[in-house]
Amino acid sequence: MRYLPINMDLRGKRVVVFGGGGAAEAKLRTILRTEAEVRVVSDEPSAEIQRWADDGRLHLATDCCLDCATLIYAATEEPEENLRLAELARAKNIPCNAADMPAGCDFITPALVDRAPVVVAIGSEGTSPGLARAIKSDIETRLPSDLGETARTIKGLRDQLKIEEPDISKRQAIWADVLGAGRNDFSSLSPETVSERYSRARSGGDAVGHVHIVGAGPGDPDLLTVGALRVMHSADVVIYDRLVSDDVLALCRREAEYIYVGKVPGGASTRQEEINRLLVKHAQAGSIVVRLKSGDPLVFGRAEEEFAALDAAGLDFTIHPGITAATAAAASLRHSLTVRGENTAAVLATGHDENGFAELDWASLAKPGARATIYMGLRASRFIQGRLMVSGADPSMPVCVVENASRKNEVILSTTLAELPDALAAGGITGPAVLMLGYTRRGAVKAMKEAS
Ligand code: SAH
């Protein structure tokens, strides 16, 4: 290792940047994150640098004697000038970084994943900045965006624990437990999970748990939110539905207890009361419960009944929205759910409710240009078709059926209202699928080129 990564305290120290163009700007994007007093020497600062100066984030100067500088960046657009500045800095024993000139660098700035006060620095000693950037982007996705806040929360709790618990080995045991030492699940840490686990560890496991109502999306794990993924990693108990994909389920904490509560349409199912009971029971036992519901939990997910049960038991819960089947399906059709000037409403409706086939506002759905996404509509397709036709819908109204939206086995069927039930049968569509009334499928660019 030729270069030693060190964390230098720049609070109140002067950093001088020579240059006012793209190279200086790139350096400044990092330097301005510190608490240094930044001075930029340039006759022609770029608009961005001028804006930073106007905002009081740096001082602009046309000259600088260097003497009070802690660090110097020679980042003019002229390599010769940068080398000259580096020589000047060396003569004064001030560390200098000359942009893109290894010979003029006493130090190099690593690629940073900044969750201050937690900062990860990645350096390749100049061999491959591209590799450092690739590693950085990987780490970026793995570290929660609020890791800095988590670190501050931990600091507060550590200060408190030092007063309350004089035995250092007990303190260490509590932190090993809270921070999941050896579990390798730091990506699930958040200010909330840390506080929850801390109070649980302090009370010897008696603390009340927490329920996360999590949108698992339509199936593709890429469609999970970062927050959903994080709480999935922290789960003690995972209570999941039939339509939660295996790929998504595989991302939950391995050591968690898994409870399947699937409801098969028209078949055997776990009663909602039983699901509510399980949620309450596990949260009361102090567990972090992840209630994984397909798509968005707030769309045809009976979430309100679960909230009511948790409220009645005095338990707190957090909701993590997900991508609902309608938006995933629209993305597969490569069309927008709403089109300016064409539809003023994008209806999300169910084909089935507690009374059987659902009665919808057929008159408005039958109007030319109407668009609706029908969930749980497969078995009701003939009923929907009949109601719409009687209400005056055009039999040639386009209908797309998207089965297993976002999954590897996704199927898209383009048909018309007149053909819908037969097309479903011929296509062997068994679901999960949404019926997208009034929607067409955008042809692939390649197919369109071939046709023209
Ligand atoms: N909360 C879910 C909907 C649950 S109701 C959401 O927001 O998506 C169950 C219905 O959702 C299914 O009958 C089907 O109509 C639809 N659905 C769920 N996942 C789907 C998928 N991957 N592709 C197409 N439709 C899906």
Short mmCIF file of C-alpha atoms and ligand atoms in Angstrom, two decimals:
data_model
loop_
_atom_site.label_atom_id
_atom_site.label_comp_id
_atom_site.label_asym_id
_atom_site.label_seq_id
_atom_site.Cartn_x
_atom_site.Cartn_y
_atom_site.Cartn_z
CA MET A 1 0.00 0.00 0.00
CA ARG A 2 1.66 3.18 -1.16
CA TYR A 3 -1.13 5.57 -0.11
CA LEU A 4 -2.51 5.59 3.42
CA PRO A 5 -6.22 6.41 3.59
CA ILE A 6 -6.62 8.78 6.52
CA ASN A 7 -9.60 10.80 7.70
CA MET A 8 -8.45 14.38 8.02
CA ASP A 9 -10.33 16.91 10.11
CA LEU A 10 -10.92 19.87 7.80
CA ARG A 11 -13.29 21.83 10.01
CA GLY A 12 -12.28 25.47 9.72
CA LYS A 13 -9.13 24.60 7.74
CA ARG A 14 -8.42 26.31 4.46
CA VAL A 15 -8.49 24.31 1.24
CA VAL A 16 -7.38 26.15 -1.87
CA VAL A 17 -8.55 25.06 -5.31
CA PHE A 18 -6.90 26.51 -8.39
CA GLY A 19 -9.10 26.53 -11.46
CA GLY A 20 -12.63 27.47 -12.38
CA GLY A 21 -13.57 24.83 -14.96
CA GLY A 22 -14.77 21.24 -15.04
CA ALA A 23 -11.73 19.78 -13.22
CA ALA A 24 -12.08 22.23 -10.32
CA GLU A 25 -15.82 21.65 -10.17
CA ALA A 26 -15.30 17.88 -9.88
CA LYS A 27 -12.89 18.35 -6.94
CA LEU A 28 -15.19 20.89 -5.31
CA ARG A 29 -18.16 18.52 -5.32
CA THR A 30 -16.28 16.43 -2.76
CA ILE A 31 -14.51 19.21 -0.87
CA LEU A 32 -17.72 21.18 -0.33
CA ARG A 33 -19.11 18.23 1.62
CA THR A 34 -16.51 18.88 4.32
CA GLU A 35 -16.50 21.74 6.80
CA ALA A 36 -13.37 23.28 5.30
CA GLU A 37 -13.07 26.95 4.45
CA VAL A 38 -12.82 26.68 0.67
CA ARG A 39 -11.06 29.22 -1.50
CA VAL A 40 -11.17 29.02 -5.30
CA VAL A 41 -8.59 30.88 -7.34
CA SER A 42 -9.91 31.64 -10.81
CA ASP A 43 -10.44 34.55 -13.17
CA GLU A 44 -13.20 32.74 -15.00
CA PRO A 45 -15.25 30.61 -12.63
CA SER A 46 -17.89 28.38 -14.19
CA ALA A 47 -21.57 29.17 -13.57
CA GLU A 48 -21.73 26.36 -11.00
CA ILE A 49 -18.71 27.63 -9.06
CA GLN A 50 -20.09 31.17 -9.21
CA ARG A 51 -23.38 29.87 -7.80
CA TRP A 52 -21.54 28.17 -4.90
CA ALA A 53 -19.73 31.46 -4.26
CA ASP A 54 -23.01 33.39 -4.32
CA ASP A 55 -24.45 30.87 -1.84
CA GLY A 56 -21.53 31.57 0.50
CA ARG A 57 -20.18 28.04 0.25
CA LEU A 58 -16.76 29.14 -1.02
CA HIS A 59 -14.68 32.29 -1.50
CA LEU A 60 -13.64 33.32 -4.98
CA ALA A 61 -10.24 34.98 -5.39
CA THR A 62 -7.96 35.88 -8.25
CA ASP A 63 -4.79 35.18 -6.32
CA CYS A 64 -3.64 33.35 -3.20
CA CYS A 65 -0.33 33.19 -1.34
CA LEU A 66 -0.87 29.55 -0.25
CA ASP A 67 0.63 30.09 3.20
CA CYS A 68 -2.52 29.40 5.20
CA ALA A 69 -3.61 26.43 3.09
CA THR A 70 -3.94 22.98 4.66
CA LEU A 71 -4.53 21.30 1.28
CA ILE A 72 -4.16 22.48 -2.27
CA TYR A 73 -5.88 21.25 -5.41
CA ALA A 74 -4.24 22.31 -8.66
CA ALA A 75 -7.18 21.86 -10.99
CA THR A 76 -6.84 24.43 -13.72
CA GLU A 77 -7.52 23.27 -17.26
CA GLU A 78 -3.77 23.52 -18.07
CA PRO A 79 -1.55 20.56 -17.07
CA GLU A 80 1.67 22.62 -17.10
CA GLU A 81 0.17 25.18 -14.76
CA ASN A 82 -1.03 22.42 -12.43
CA LEU A 83 2.45 20.94 -12.22
CA ARG A 84 3.92 24.41 -11.53
CA LEU A 85 1.40 24.92 -8.70
CA ALA A 86 2.25 21.48 -7.30
CA GLU A 87 5.95 22.45 -7.21
CA LEU A 88 5.07 25.69 -5.41
CA ALA A 89 3.00 23.76 -2.86
CA ARG A 90 5.80 21.27 -2.28
CA ALA A 91 8.26 24.09 -1.68
CA LYS A 92 5.97 25.19 1.16
CA ASN A 93 5.37 21.64 2.42
CA ILE A 94 1.65 21.79 1.73
CA PRO A 95 0.10 18.57 0.38
CA CYS A 96 -1.13 19.07 -3.17
CA ASN A 97 -3.31 17.19 -5.61
CA ALA A 98 -2.78 18.07 -9.27
CA ALA A 99 -5.74 17.04 -11.42
CA ASP A 100 -4.97 14.04 -13.62
CA MET A 101 -1.19 14.34 -12.99
CA PRO A 102 0.04 11.59 -10.67
CA ALA A 103 3.47 13.21 -10.60
CA GLY A 104 1.93 16.30 -9.00
CA CYS A 105 -0.05 14.45 -6.35
CA ASP A 106 0.98 14.07 -2.72
CA PHE A 107 -2.47 12.68 -2.01
CA ILE A 108 -5.40 11.40 -4.01
CA THR A 109 -9.04 11.62 -3.10
CA PRO A 110 -10.70 8.20 -3.04
CA ALA A 111 -14.15 7.48 -4.42
CA LEU A 112 -16.52 8.07 -1.51
CA VAL A 113 -19.76 6.59 -0.31
CA ASP A 114 -20.89 9.41 1.90
CA ARG A 115 -23.27 8.66 4.74
CA ALA A 116 -21.51 11.09 7.06
CA PRO A 117 -20.50 10.50 9.76
CA VAL A 118 -20.12 7.05 8.16
CA VAL A 119 -17.92 7.32 5.10
CA VAL A 120 -16.53 4.52 2.96
CA ALA A 121 -13.49 5.41 0.88
CA ILE A 122 -12.45 3.32 -2.12
CA GLY A 123 -9.10 3.86 -3.72
CA SER A 124 -7.16 2.07 -6.42
CA GLU A 125 -3.96 4.15 -6.06
CA GLY A 126 -4.72 5.59 -9.46
CA THR A 127 -4.64 2.22 -11.23
CA SER A 128 -8.32 2.14 -12.11
CA PRO A 129 -10.65 4.96 -11.12
CA GLY A 130 -13.36 3.14 -13.10
CA LEU A 131 -13.05 0.06 -10.89
CA ALA A 132 -13.23 2.22 -7.77
CA ARG A 133 -16.39 3.82 -9.15
CA ALA A 134 -17.93 0.41 -9.90
CA ILE A 135 -17.25 -0.74 -6.33
CA LYS A 136 -18.62 2.55 -5.05
CA SER A 137 -21.90 2.17 -6.92
CA ASP A 138 -22.29 -1.35 -5.56
CA ILE A 139 -21.72 -0.18 -1.98
CA GLU A 140 -24.02 2.80 -2.58
CA THR A 141 -26.96 0.46 -3.14
CA ARG A 142 -26.13 -1.63 -0.09
CA LEU A 143 -25.85 1.10 2.51
CA PRO A 144 -29.11 2.61 3.72
CA SER A 145 -29.44 6.29 2.85
CA ASP A 146 -30.02 7.14 6.53
CA LEU A 147 -26.94 5.31 7.83
CA GLY A 148 -25.52 8.60 9.08
CA GLU A 149 -28.67 9.20 11.10
CA THR A 150 -28.40 5.63 12.40
CA ALA A 151 -24.82 6.28 13.52
CA ARG A 152 -25.95 9.41 15.39
CA THR A 153 -28.77 7.43 17.02
CA ILE A 154 -26.25 4.80 18.13
CA LYS A 155 -24.01 7.52 19.55
CA GLY A 156 -26.89 8.87 21.65
CA LEU A 157 -27.77 5.39 22.93
CA ARG A 158 -24.11 4.59 23.66
CA ASP A 159 -23.75 7.74 25.76
CA GLN A 160 -26.88 6.77 27.66
CA LEU A 161 -25.79 3.15 28.13
CA LYS A 162 -22.37 4.19 29.44
CA ILE A 163 -24.12 5.96 32.31
CA GLU A 164 -26.61 3.17 32.98
CA GLU A 165 -24.37 0.12 32.54
CA PRO A 166 -20.85 0.33 33.97
CA ASP A 167 -19.89 -3.22 32.92
CA ILE A 168 -18.14 -2.89 29.56
CA SER A 169 -18.60 -6.53 28.55
CA LYS A 170 -22.36 -6.23 29.10
CA ARG A 171 -22.38 -3.09 27.00
CA GLN A 172 -20.49 -4.87 24.24
CA ALA A 173 -22.93 -7.80 24.36
CA ILE A 174 -25.86 -5.39 23.95
CA TRP A 175 -24.25 -3.74 20.93
CA ALA A 176 -23.37 -7.09 19.36
CA ASP A 177 -27.02 -8.02 19.71
CA VAL A 178 -28.40 -4.70 18.44
CA LEU A 179 -26.02 -4.36 15.51
CA GLY A 180 -26.34 -7.98 14.49
CA ALA A 181 -22.64 -8.82 14.78
CA GLY A 182 -21.95 -11.81 12.57
CA ARG A 183 -25.38 -11.60 10.94
CA ASN A 184 -24.03 -9.39 8.21
CA ASP A 185 -27.28 -7.49 7.96
CA PHE A 186 -26.08 -3.95 8.55
CA SER A 187 -28.06 -2.90 5.50
CA SER A 188 -31.20 -3.42 7.59
CA LEU A 189 -30.08 -0.93 10.21
CA SER A 190 -32.05 2.25 10.51
CA PRO A 191 -32.58 4.69 13.39
CA GLU A 192 -35.86 2.87 14.09
CA THR A 193 -34.55 -0.71 13.96
CA VAL A 194 -31.60 0.24 16.13
CA SER A 195 -33.87 1.89 18.72
CA GLU A 196 -36.26 -1.05 18.64
CA ARG A 197 -33.54 -3.64 19.04
CA TYR A 198 -31.83 -1.58 21.71
CA SER A 199 -34.92 -1.31 23.88
CA ARG A 200 -35.53 -5.00 23.38
CA ALA A 201 -31.96 -5.89 24.38
CA ARG A 202 -32.19 -3.59 27.43
CA SER A 203 -35.45 -5.01 28.65
CA GLY A 204 -34.30 -8.60 28.28
CA GLY A 205 -36.63 -9.27 25.37
CA ASP A 206 -39.84 -7.97 26.95
CA ALA A 207 -40.21 -4.98 24.66
CA VAL A 208 -43.12 -4.79 22.28
CA GLY A 209 -42.20 -5.47 18.66
CA HIS A 210 -43.14 -3.62 15.53
CA VAL A 211 -45.07 -4.50 12.42
CA HIS A 212 -43.89 -3.40 8.99
CA ILE A 213 -46.59 -3.62 6.35
CA VAL A 214 -44.45 -4.08 3.26
CA GLY A 215 -45.30 -3.87 -0.43
CA ALA A 216 -43.54 -6.79 -2.11
CA GLY A 217 -44.32 -5.47 -5.59
CA PRO A 218 -45.53 -7.60 -8.48
CA GLY A 219 -42.68 -10.11 -8.34
CA ASP A 220 -39.46 -8.70 -9.76
CA PRO A 221 -37.15 -7.91 -6.81
CA ASP A 222 -35.84 -4.89 -8.74
CA LEU A 223 -39.20 -3.27 -8.07
CA LEU A 224 -38.85 -3.37 -4.27
CA THR A 225 -38.16 -0.09 -2.52
CA VAL A 226 -34.85 0.32 -0.75
CA GLY A 227 -36.73 0.76 2.52
CA ALA A 228 -38.73 -2.45 1.99
CA LEU A 229 -35.54 -4.38 1.38
CA ARG A 230 -34.01 -2.99 4.52
CA VAL A 231 -36.85 -4.03 6.81
CA MET A 232 -37.03 -7.42 5.07
CA HIS A 233 -33.43 -7.93 6.14
CA SER A 234 -34.30 -7.09 9.73
CA ALA A 235 -37.36 -9.35 10.11
CA ASP A 236 -37.79 -11.78 12.98
CA VAL A 237 -41.07 -13.02 11.51
CA VAL A 238 -42.21 -12.83 7.88
CA ILE A 239 -45.93 -13.25 7.25
CA TYR A 240 -46.46 -13.48 3.51
CA ASP A 241 -49.18 -13.85 0.88
CA ARG A 242 -49.56 -16.29 -1.98
CA LEU A 243 -48.60 -13.75 -4.66
CA VAL A 244 -45.30 -12.76 -3.04
CA SER A 245 -42.71 -14.14 -5.46
CA ASP A 246 -40.02 -16.59 -4.37
CA ASP A 247 -37.37 -14.16 -5.62
CA VAL A 248 -38.67 -11.48 -3.28
CA LEU A 249 -39.13 -13.85 -0.37
CA ALA A 250 -35.53 -14.99 -0.76
CA LEU A 251 -34.41 -11.48 0.17
CA CYS A 252 -35.87 -11.65 3.68
CA ARG A 253 -33.63 -12.41 6.62
CA ARG A 254 -32.78 -16.07 6.46
CA GLU A 255 -33.04 -16.68 10.20
CA ALA A 256 -36.57 -15.26 10.35
CA GLU A 257 -39.63 -17.39 11.01
CA TYR A 258 -41.72 -17.65 7.83
CA ILE A 259 -45.50 -17.92 7.99
CA TYR A 260 -47.51 -18.45 4.81
CA VAL A 261 -51.01 -16.99 4.90
CA GLY A 262 -52.00 -17.31 1.24
CA LYS A 263 -55.55 -16.97 0.08
CA VAL A 264 -56.30 -18.97 -3.05
CA PRO A 265 -59.18 -17.47 -5.06
CA GLY A 266 -62.15 -19.74 -4.51
CA GLY A 267 -59.99 -22.25 -2.61
CA ALA A 268 -58.49 -22.97 0.78
CA SER A 269 -57.35 -19.84 2.54
CA THR A 270 -56.16 -18.37 5.79
CA ARG A 271 -58.94 -16.27 7.26
CA GLN A 272 -58.23 -12.59 7.66
CA GLU A 273 -58.96 -12.85 11.40
CA GLU A 274 -56.23 -15.47 11.68
CA ILE A 275 -53.75 -13.20 9.88
CA ASN A 276 -54.66 -10.33 12.20
CA ARG A 277 -54.21 -12.61 15.20
CA LEU A 278 -50.75 -13.70 14.01
CA LEU A 279 -49.63 -10.11 13.48
CA VAL A 280 -50.71 -9.10 16.96
CA LYS A 281 -49.32 -12.21 18.62
CA HIS A 282 -45.83 -11.90 17.14
CA ALA A 283 -45.55 -8.15 17.66
CA GLN A 284 -46.64 -8.56 21.27
CA ALA A 285 -43.94 -11.18 21.70
CA GLY A 286 -41.39 -8.48 20.81
CA SER A 287 -40.67 -9.50 17.23
CA ILE A 288 -40.02 -7.33 14.23
CA VAL A 289 -42.81 -8.56 12.01
CA VAL A 290 -42.69 -8.04 8.27
CA ARG A 291 -46.12 -8.42 6.75
CA LEU A 292 -45.28 -8.94 3.07
CA LYS A 293 -48.17 -8.24 0.75
CA SER A 294 -48.00 -8.46 -3.01
CA GLY A 295 -47.91 -5.27 -5.04
CA ASP A 296 -48.80 -2.25 -2.96
CA PRO A 297 -50.27 -3.19 0.41
CA LEU A 298 -52.76 -0.33 0.12
CA VAL A 299 -54.33 -1.58 -3.11
CA PHE A 300 -56.84 -4.42 -2.73
CA GLY A 301 -54.79 -5.81 0.13
CA ARG A 302 -57.27 -5.76 3.03
CA ALA A 303 -54.63 -3.67 4.79
CA GLU A 304 -57.22 -1.57 6.62
CA GLU A 305 -58.40 -4.65 8.51
CA GLU A 306 -54.86 -5.38 9.64
CA PHE A 307 -54.34 -1.77 10.71
CA ALA A 308 -57.54 -1.91 12.75
CA ALA A 309 -56.40 -5.09 14.51
CA LEU A 310 -53.03 -3.53 15.32
CA ASP A 311 -54.68 -0.32 16.54
CA ALA A 312 -57.02 -2.32 18.74
CA ALA A 313 -54.02 -4.08 20.28
CA GLY A 314 -52.19 -0.77 20.75
CA LEU A 315 -49.37 -1.82 18.43
CA ASP A 316 -47.41 0.51 16.21
CA PHE A 317 -46.83 -0.20 12.53
CA THR A 318 -45.06 1.31 9.53
CA ILE A 319 -46.28 1.13 5.95
CA HIS A 320 -43.86 0.62 3.07
CA PRO A 321 -45.64 1.23 -0.25
CA GLY A 322 -44.90 -1.00 -3.21
CA ILE A 323 -45.39 -1.09 -6.97
CA THR A 324 -48.92 -2.17 -7.67
CA ALA A 325 -49.83 -4.62 -10.45
CA ALA A 326 -51.45 -1.85 -12.54
CA THR A 327 -48.29 0.23 -12.85
CA ALA A 328 -46.11 -2.83 -13.42
CA ALA A 329 -48.50 -4.02 -16.13
CA ALA A 330 -48.66 -0.56 -17.74
CA ALA A 331 -44.85 -0.55 -17.82
CA SER A 332 -44.96 -3.93 -19.57
CA LEU A 333 -47.39 -2.52 -22.14
CA ARG A 334 -45.03 0.43 -22.46
CA HIS A 335 -47.89 2.86 -22.09
CA SER A 336 -48.79 5.40 -19.46
CA LEU A 337 -51.80 4.74 -17.22
CA THR A 338 -52.97 8.27 -17.93
CA VAL A 339 -52.55 10.06 -21.24
CA ARG A 340 -52.97 13.80 -21.34
CA GLY A 341 -56.01 14.72 -23.40
CA GLU A 342 -57.25 11.13 -23.55
CA ASN A 343 -58.25 9.89 -20.11
CA THR A 344 -58.86 11.99 -17.02
CA ALA A 345 -59.00 9.00 -14.71
CA ALA A 346 -57.06 5.75 -14.41
CA VAL A 347 -59.42 3.45 -12.60
CA LEU A 348 -58.12 0.61 -10.45
CA ALA A 349 -61.05 -1.70 -9.87
CA THR A 350 -61.67 -5.19 -8.60
CA GLY A 351 -63.59 -7.84 -10.53
CA HIS A 352 -64.52 -9.53 -7.31
CA ASP A 353 -65.68 -8.37 -3.90
CA GLU A 354 -67.17 -9.94 -0.80
CA ASN A 355 -70.50 -10.36 -2.62
CA GLY A 356 -69.08 -12.10 -5.69
CA PHE A 357 -68.55 -10.34 -9.04
CA ALA A 358 -68.19 -6.64 -8.31
CA GLU A 359 -70.64 -4.06 -9.63
CA LEU A 360 -68.64 -1.18 -11.10
CA ASP A 361 -69.63 2.12 -12.65
CA TRP A 362 -70.33 0.42 -15.98
CA ALA A 363 -71.72 3.53 -17.67
CA SER A 364 -68.51 5.49 -17.26
CA LEU A 365 -66.29 2.48 -18.04
CA ALA A 366 -68.22 1.94 -21.28
CA LYS A 367 -67.57 5.46 -22.55
CA PRO A 368 -65.18 5.86 -25.50
CA GLY A 369 -61.62 6.42 -24.27
CA ALA A 370 -62.30 5.05 -20.76
CA ARG A 371 -59.43 3.17 -19.18
CA ALA A 372 -59.43 0.83 -16.22
CA THR A 373 -57.27 -1.86 -14.70
CA ILE A 374 -59.27 -4.70 -13.25
CA TYR A 375 -57.66 -6.77 -10.50
CA MET A 376 -59.00 -10.24 -9.71
CA GLY A 377 -60.94 -10.08 -12.94
CA LEU A 378 -60.21 -13.38 -14.65
CA ARG A 379 -63.22 -15.32 -13.44
CA ALA A 380 -65.41 -12.24 -13.87
CA SER A 381 -64.33 -11.58 -17.45
CA ARG A 382 -67.56 -12.74 -19.09
CA PHE A 383 -69.59 -10.80 -16.55
CA ILE A 384 -67.50 -7.65 -17.11
CA GLN A 385 -67.81 -8.04 -20.87
CA GLY A 386 -71.59 -8.45 -20.64
CA ARG A 387 -72.10 -5.47 -18.34
CA LEU A 388 -69.95 -3.21 -20.52
CA MET A 389 -71.66 -4.24 -23.76
CA VAL A 390 -75.11 -3.67 -22.25
CA SER A 391 -73.88 -0.24 -21.13
CA GLY A 392 -72.97 0.64 -24.71
CA ALA A 393 -69.24 -0.10 -24.84
CA ASP A 394 -67.70 -0.52 -28.27
CA PRO A 395 -67.04 -4.27 -28.78
CA SER A 396 -63.74 -3.34 -30.43
CA MET A 397 -62.56 -1.58 -27.26
CA PRO A 398 -58.94 -2.67 -26.82
CA VAL A 399 -58.17 -4.86 -23.82
CA CYS A 400 -54.75 -6.07 -22.71
CA VAL A 401 -54.32 -8.84 -20.20
CA VAL A 402 -51.02 -8.91 -18.34
CA GLU A 403 -50.32 -12.11 -16.47
CA ASN A 404 -47.41 -12.37 -14.04
CA ALA A 405 -46.44 -8.75 -14.69
CA SER A 406 -42.72 -8.10 -14.15
CA ARG A 407 -41.95 -11.79 -13.67
CA LYS A 408 -39.89 -14.04 -15.92
CA ASN A 409 -43.06 -15.86 -16.98
CA GLU A 410 -44.96 -12.68 -17.88
CA VAL A 411 -47.56 -13.05 -20.64
CA ILE A 412 -49.27 -10.19 -22.46
CA LEU A 413 -52.43 -10.79 -24.40
CA SER A 414 -53.82 -8.09 -26.72
CA THR A 415 -57.46 -8.51 -27.52
CA THR A 416 -60.79 -6.68 -27.67
CA LEU A 417 -63.77 -6.56 -25.38
CA ALA A 418 -65.72 -8.77 -27.79
CA GLU A 419 -63.03 -11.45 -27.74
CA LEU A 420 -61.97 -11.19 -24.11
CA PRO A 421 -63.30 -14.40 -22.47
CA ASP A 422 -62.36 -16.57 -25.45
CA ALA A 423 -58.92 -15.02 -25.72
CA LEU A 424 -58.32 -15.73 -22.02
CA ALA A 425 -59.30 -19.36 -22.48
CA ALA A 426 -57.28 -19.76 -25.68
CA GLY A 427 -54.26 -18.10 -24.06
CA GLY A 428 -54.46 -20.41 -21.04
CA ILE A 429 -54.33 -17.41 -18.71
CA THR A 430 -54.68 -18.58 -15.12
CA GLY A 431 -53.25 -15.56 -13.29
CA PRO A 432 -52.31 -13.61 -11.42
CA ALA A 433 -53.37 -11.18 -14.11
CA VAL A 434 -54.90 -7.77 -14.58
CA LEU A 435 -57.38 -6.85 -17.30
CA MET A 436 -56.46 -3.50 -18.77
CA LEU A 437 -59.56 -2.07 -20.41
CA GLY A 438 -58.94 0.57 -23.05
CA TYR A 439 -55.19 -0.07 -23.12
CA THR A 440 -53.10 -1.23 -26.06
CA ARG A 441 -49.60 -2.55 -26.21
CA ARG A 442 -46.86 -0.42 -27.71
CA GLY A 443 -45.13 -2.43 -30.41
CA ALA A 444 -41.46 -3.14 -29.99
CA VAL A 445 -39.36 -0.68 -31.99
CA LYS A 446 -37.82 -3.57 -33.92
CA ALA A 447 -41.21 -5.01 -34.89
CA MET A 448 -42.43 -1.60 -36.01
CA LYS A 449 -39.35 -1.10 -38.17
CA GLU A 450 -39.85 -4.47 -39.80
CA ALA A 451 -43.50 -3.68 -40.55
CA SER A 452 -42.72 -0.34 -42.19
N1 SAH B 1 -51.93 -5.48 -3.55
C1 SAH B 1 -51.81 -6.06 -4.86
C2 SAH B 1 -53.14 -6.59 -5.36
C3 SAH B 1 -53.63 -7.78 -4.58
S1 SAH B 1 -55.13 -8.43 -5.21
C4 SAH B 1 -51.22 -5.02 -5.82
O1 SAH B 1 -51.11 -3.84 -5.46
O2 SAH B 1 -50.84 -5.39 -6.94
C5 SAH B 1 -54.57 -9.75 -6.23
C6 SAH B 1 -54.67 -9.38 -7.68
O3 SAH B 1 -53.62 -8.52 -8.06
C7 SAH B 1 -54.54 -10.55 -8.63
O4 SAH B 1 -55.76 -11.25 -8.76
C8 SAH B 1 -54.15 -9.89 -9.90
O5 SAH B 1 -55.26 -9.29 -10.51
C9 SAH B 1 -53.28 -8.76 -9.40
N2 SAH B 1 -51.84 -9.09 -9.45
C10 SAH B 1 -51.00 -9.28 -8.42
N3 SAH B 1 -49.75 -9.54 -8.85
C11 SAH B 1 -49.80 -9.52 -10.19
C12 SAH B 1 -48.85 -9.69 -11.23
N4 SAH B 1 -47.56 -9.93 -10.96
N5 SAH B 1 -49.25 -9.56 -12.51
C13 SAH B 1 -50.53 -9.29 -12.79
N6 SAH B 1 -51.47 -9.12 -11.87
C14 SAH B 1 -51.13 -9.23 -10.58
#
